């Protein structure tokens, strides 16, 4: 798959997850796409009572033609969604796993 197709696929996956209802109306789901640097994020921002809510749910990068999943806070798993969409396992890196542990997956190590 070419990089432009990866960009569109990542964008559509993140947009789909960003429309899921979050149980707290004071917490907003935001997305940020930096296509020049190939960084794609989804995070939560808001308040729960007096407590601040701020956290990255999804962080994906494209590096050297591979999709690096840096953070995956979804239930289904971003790698699973990418594979189901036709991305080769050899083009997906679980960046949130240590380089040592990556070799035990069926995905790319880096």
PDB file of C-alpha atoms in Angstrom:
ATOM      1  CA  UNK A   1       0.000   0.000   0.000  1.00  0.00           C
ATOM      2  CA  UNK A   2       1.237   3.476  -0.713  1.00  0.00           C
ATOM      3  CA  UNK A   3       1.715   6.164   1.934  1.00  0.00           C
ATOM      4  CA  UNK A   4      -1.245   8.265   0.782  1.00  0.00           C
ATOM      5  CA  UNK A   5      -3.549   5.277   1.260  1.00  0.00           C
ATOM      6  CA  UNK A   6      -2.097   4.758   4.741  1.00  0.00           C
ATOM      7  CA  UNK A   7      -2.781   8.399   5.580  1.00  0.00           C
ATOM      8  CA  UNK A   8      -6.407   8.168   4.492  1.00  0.00           C
ATOM      9  CA  UNK A   9      -6.934   4.864   6.297  1.00  0.00           C
ATOM     10  CA  UNK A  10      -5.444   6.168   9.564  1.00  0.00           C
ATOM     11  CA  UNK A  11      -7.535   9.331   9.294  1.00  0.00           C
ATOM     12  CA  UNK A  12     -10.749   7.351   8.790  1.00  0.00           C
ATOM     13  CA  UNK A  13     -10.003   4.979  11.691  1.00  0.00           C
ATOM     14  CA  UNK A  14      -9.300   7.857  14.081  1.00  0.00           C
ATOM     15  CA  UNK A  15     -12.365   9.798  12.930  1.00  0.00           C
ATOM     16  CA  UNK A  16     -14.512   6.699  13.503  1.00  0.00           C
ATOM     17  CA  UNK A  17     -13.201   6.323  17.062  1.00  0.00           C
ATOM     18  CA  UNK A  18     -13.617  10.050  17.756  1.00  0.00           C
ATOM     19  CA  UNK A  19     -17.363   9.848  17.126  1.00  0.00           C
ATOM     20  CA  UNK A  20     -17.917   7.183  19.783  1.00  0.00           C
ATOM     21  CA  UNK A  21     -19.953   8.596  22.622  1.00  0.00           C
ATOM     22  CA  UNK A  22     -17.876   9.410  25.696  1.00  0.00           C
ATOM     23  CA  UNK A  23     -19.922   8.973  28.861  1.00  0.00           C
ATOM     24  CA  UNK A  24     -19.014  12.353  30.355  1.00  0.00           C
ATOM     25  CA  UNK A  25     -20.404  15.458  28.595  1.00  0.00           C
ATOM     26  CA  UNK A  26     -17.667  17.626  30.142  1.00  0.00           C
ATOM     27  CA  UNK A  27     -14.944  15.645  28.374  1.00  0.00           C
ATOM     28  CA  UNK A  28     -14.306  16.440  24.718  1.00  0.00           C
ATOM     29  CA  UNK A  29     -12.691  14.114  22.210  1.00  0.00           C
ATOM     30  CA  UNK A  30     -10.234  15.947  19.971  1.00  0.00           C
ATOM     31  CA  UNK A  31      -8.240  14.797  16.963  1.00  0.00           C
ATOM     32  CA  UNK A  32      -5.071  16.268  15.458  1.00  0.00           C
ATOM     33  CA  UNK A  33      -3.539  15.331  12.125  1.00  0.00           C
ATOM     34  CA  UNK A  34      -0.084  16.533  11.063  1.00  0.00           C
ATOM     35  CA  UNK A  35       0.181  15.227   7.510  1.00  0.00           C
ATOM     36  CA  UNK A  36       3.526  16.969   6.907  1.00  0.00           C
ATOM     37  CA  UNK A  37       5.157  14.932   9.673  1.00  0.00           C
ATOM     38  CA  UNK A  38       2.711  11.984   9.430  1.00  0.00           C
ATOM     39  CA  UNK A  39       1.492  12.137  13.037  1.00  0.00           C
ATOM     40  CA  UNK A  40      -2.129  11.369  13.901  1.00  0.00           C
ATOM     41  CA  UNK A  41      -3.662  11.683  17.370  1.00  0.00           C
ATOM     42  CA  UNK A  42      -6.916  11.412  19.280  1.00  0.00           C
ATOM     43  CA  UNK A  43      -7.164  12.564  22.889  1.00  0.00           C
ATOM     44  CA  UNK A  44      -9.644  13.484  25.617  1.00  0.00           C
ATOM     45  CA  UNK A  45      -9.728  16.946  27.209  1.00  0.00           C
ATOM     46  CA  UNK A  46     -12.025  18.221  29.935  1.00  0.00           C
ATOM     47  CA  UNK A  47     -13.033  17.922  33.561  1.00  0.00           C
ATOM     48  CA  UNK A  48     -14.572  15.252  35.736  1.00  0.00           C
ATOM     49  CA  UNK A  49     -15.740  17.187  38.760  1.00  0.00           C
ATOM     50  CA  UNK A  50     -12.655  18.977  40.035  1.00  0.00           C
ATOM     51  CA  UNK A  51     -10.291  16.546  38.288  1.00  0.00           C
ATOM     52  CA  UNK A  52      -8.644  17.381  34.994  1.00  0.00           C
ATOM     53  CA  UNK A  53      -9.046  14.851  32.199  1.00  0.00           C
ATOM     54  CA  UNK A  54      -6.356  14.921  29.557  1.00  0.00           C
ATOM     55  CA  UNK A  55      -5.028  11.880  27.811  1.00  0.00           C
ATOM     56  CA  UNK A  56      -3.941  10.513  24.504  1.00  0.00           C
ATOM     57  CA  UNK A  57      -6.096   7.606  23.311  1.00  0.00           C
ATOM     58  CA  UNK A  58      -4.557   7.032  19.859  1.00  0.00           C
ATOM     59  CA  UNK A  59      -1.160   8.104  18.539  1.00  0.00           C
ATOM     60  CA  UNK A  60      -0.016   6.823  15.149  1.00  0.00           C
ATOM     61  CA  UNK A  61       2.942   7.830  12.990  1.00  0.00           C
ATOM     62  CA  UNK A  62       4.124   6.836   9.537  1.00  0.00           C
ATOM     63  CA  UNK A  63       7.902   6.331   9.486  1.00  0.00           C
ATOM     64  CA  UNK A  64       9.937   4.939   6.616  1.00  0.00           C
ATOM     65  CA  UNK A  65       6.812   3.549   4.973  1.00  0.00           C
ATOM     66  CA  UNK A  66       5.571   1.733   8.097  1.00  0.00           C
ATOM     67  CA  UNK A  67       2.686   2.531  10.416  1.00  0.00           C
ATOM     68  CA  UNK A  68       3.944   2.976  13.970  1.00  0.00           C
ATOM     69  CA  UNK A  69       1.243   2.648  16.636  1.00  0.00           C
ATOM     70  CA  UNK A  70       2.628   4.658  19.564  1.00  0.00           C
ATOM     71  CA  UNK A  71      -0.523   4.547  21.713  1.00  0.00           C
ATOM     72  CA  UNK A  72      -3.638   2.414  21.346  1.00  0.00           C
ATOM     73  CA  UNK A  73      -6.342   2.939  23.924  1.00  0.00           C
ATOM     74  CA  UNK A  74      -9.059   1.236  21.885  1.00  0.00           C
ATOM     75  CA  UNK A  75     -10.747  -2.046  22.709  1.00  0.00           C
ATOM     76  CA  UNK A  76     -10.605  -3.525  19.222  1.00  0.00           C
ATOM     77  CA  UNK A  77      -6.971  -2.644  18.577  1.00  0.00           C
ATOM     78  CA  UNK A  78      -5.733  -0.331  15.841  1.00  0.00           C
ATOM     79  CA  UNK A  79      -3.428  -3.021  14.421  1.00  0.00           C
ATOM     80  CA  UNK A  80      -6.419  -5.336  13.981  1.00  0.00           C
ATOM     81  CA  UNK A  81      -8.345  -2.614  12.148  1.00  0.00           C
ATOM     82  CA  UNK A  82      -5.387  -1.910   9.880  1.00  0.00           C
ATOM     83  CA  UNK A  83      -4.932  -5.595   9.036  1.00  0.00           C
ATOM     84  CA  UNK A  84      -8.652  -5.978   8.302  1.00  0.00           C
ATOM     85  CA  UNK A  85      -8.326  -3.004   5.931  1.00  0.00           C
ATOM     86  CA  UNK A  86      -5.565  -4.696   3.950  1.00  0.00           C
ATOM     87  CA  UNK A  87      -2.372  -3.357   5.554  1.00  0.00           C
ATOM     88  CA  UNK A  88       0.379  -5.973   5.573  1.00  0.00           C
ATOM     89  CA  UNK A  89       1.495  -7.078   9.038  1.00  0.00           C
ATOM     90  CA  UNK A  90       5.056  -6.314   7.932  1.00  0.00           C
ATOM     91  CA  UNK A  91       4.067  -2.619   7.650  1.00  0.00           C
ATOM     92  CA  UNK A  92       2.722  -2.279  11.219  1.00  0.00           C
ATOM     93  CA  UNK A  93       4.964  -1.626  14.221  1.00  0.00           C
ATOM     94  CA  UNK A  94       3.713  -1.666  17.804  1.00  0.00           C
ATOM     95  CA  UNK A  95       5.808   1.291  18.948  1.00  0.00           C
ATOM     96  CA  UNK A  96       4.364   1.064  22.463  1.00  0.00           C
ATOM     97  CA  UNK A  97       6.032  -2.340  22.890  1.00  0.00           C
ATOM     98  CA  UNK A  98       9.731  -2.585  23.656  1.00  0.00           C
ATOM     99  CA  UNK A  99      11.949  -3.556  20.719  1.00  0.00           C
ATOM    100  CA  UNK A 100      12.659  -6.836  22.513  1.00  0.00           C
ATOM    101  CA  UNK A 101       8.949  -7.708  22.839  1.00  0.00           C
ATOM    102  CA  UNK A 102       8.101  -6.744  19.250  1.00  0.00           C
ATOM    103  CA  UNK A 103       9.907  -9.792  17.911  1.00  0.00           C
ATOM    104  CA  UNK A 104       7.291 -12.009  19.578  1.00  0.00           C
ATOM    105  CA  UNK A 105       4.447 -10.493  17.544  1.00  0.00           C
ATOM    106  CA  UNK A 106       3.521 -11.268  13.951  1.00  0.00           C
ATOM    107  CA  UNK A 107       4.084  -7.599  13.117  1.00  0.00           C
ATOM    108  CA  UNK A 108       7.150  -5.587  12.088  1.00  0.00           C
ATOM    109  CA  UNK A 109       9.843  -4.924  14.681  1.00  0.00           C
ATOM    110  CA  UNK A 110      10.864  -1.526  13.374  1.00  0.00           C
TER     111      UNK A 110
END
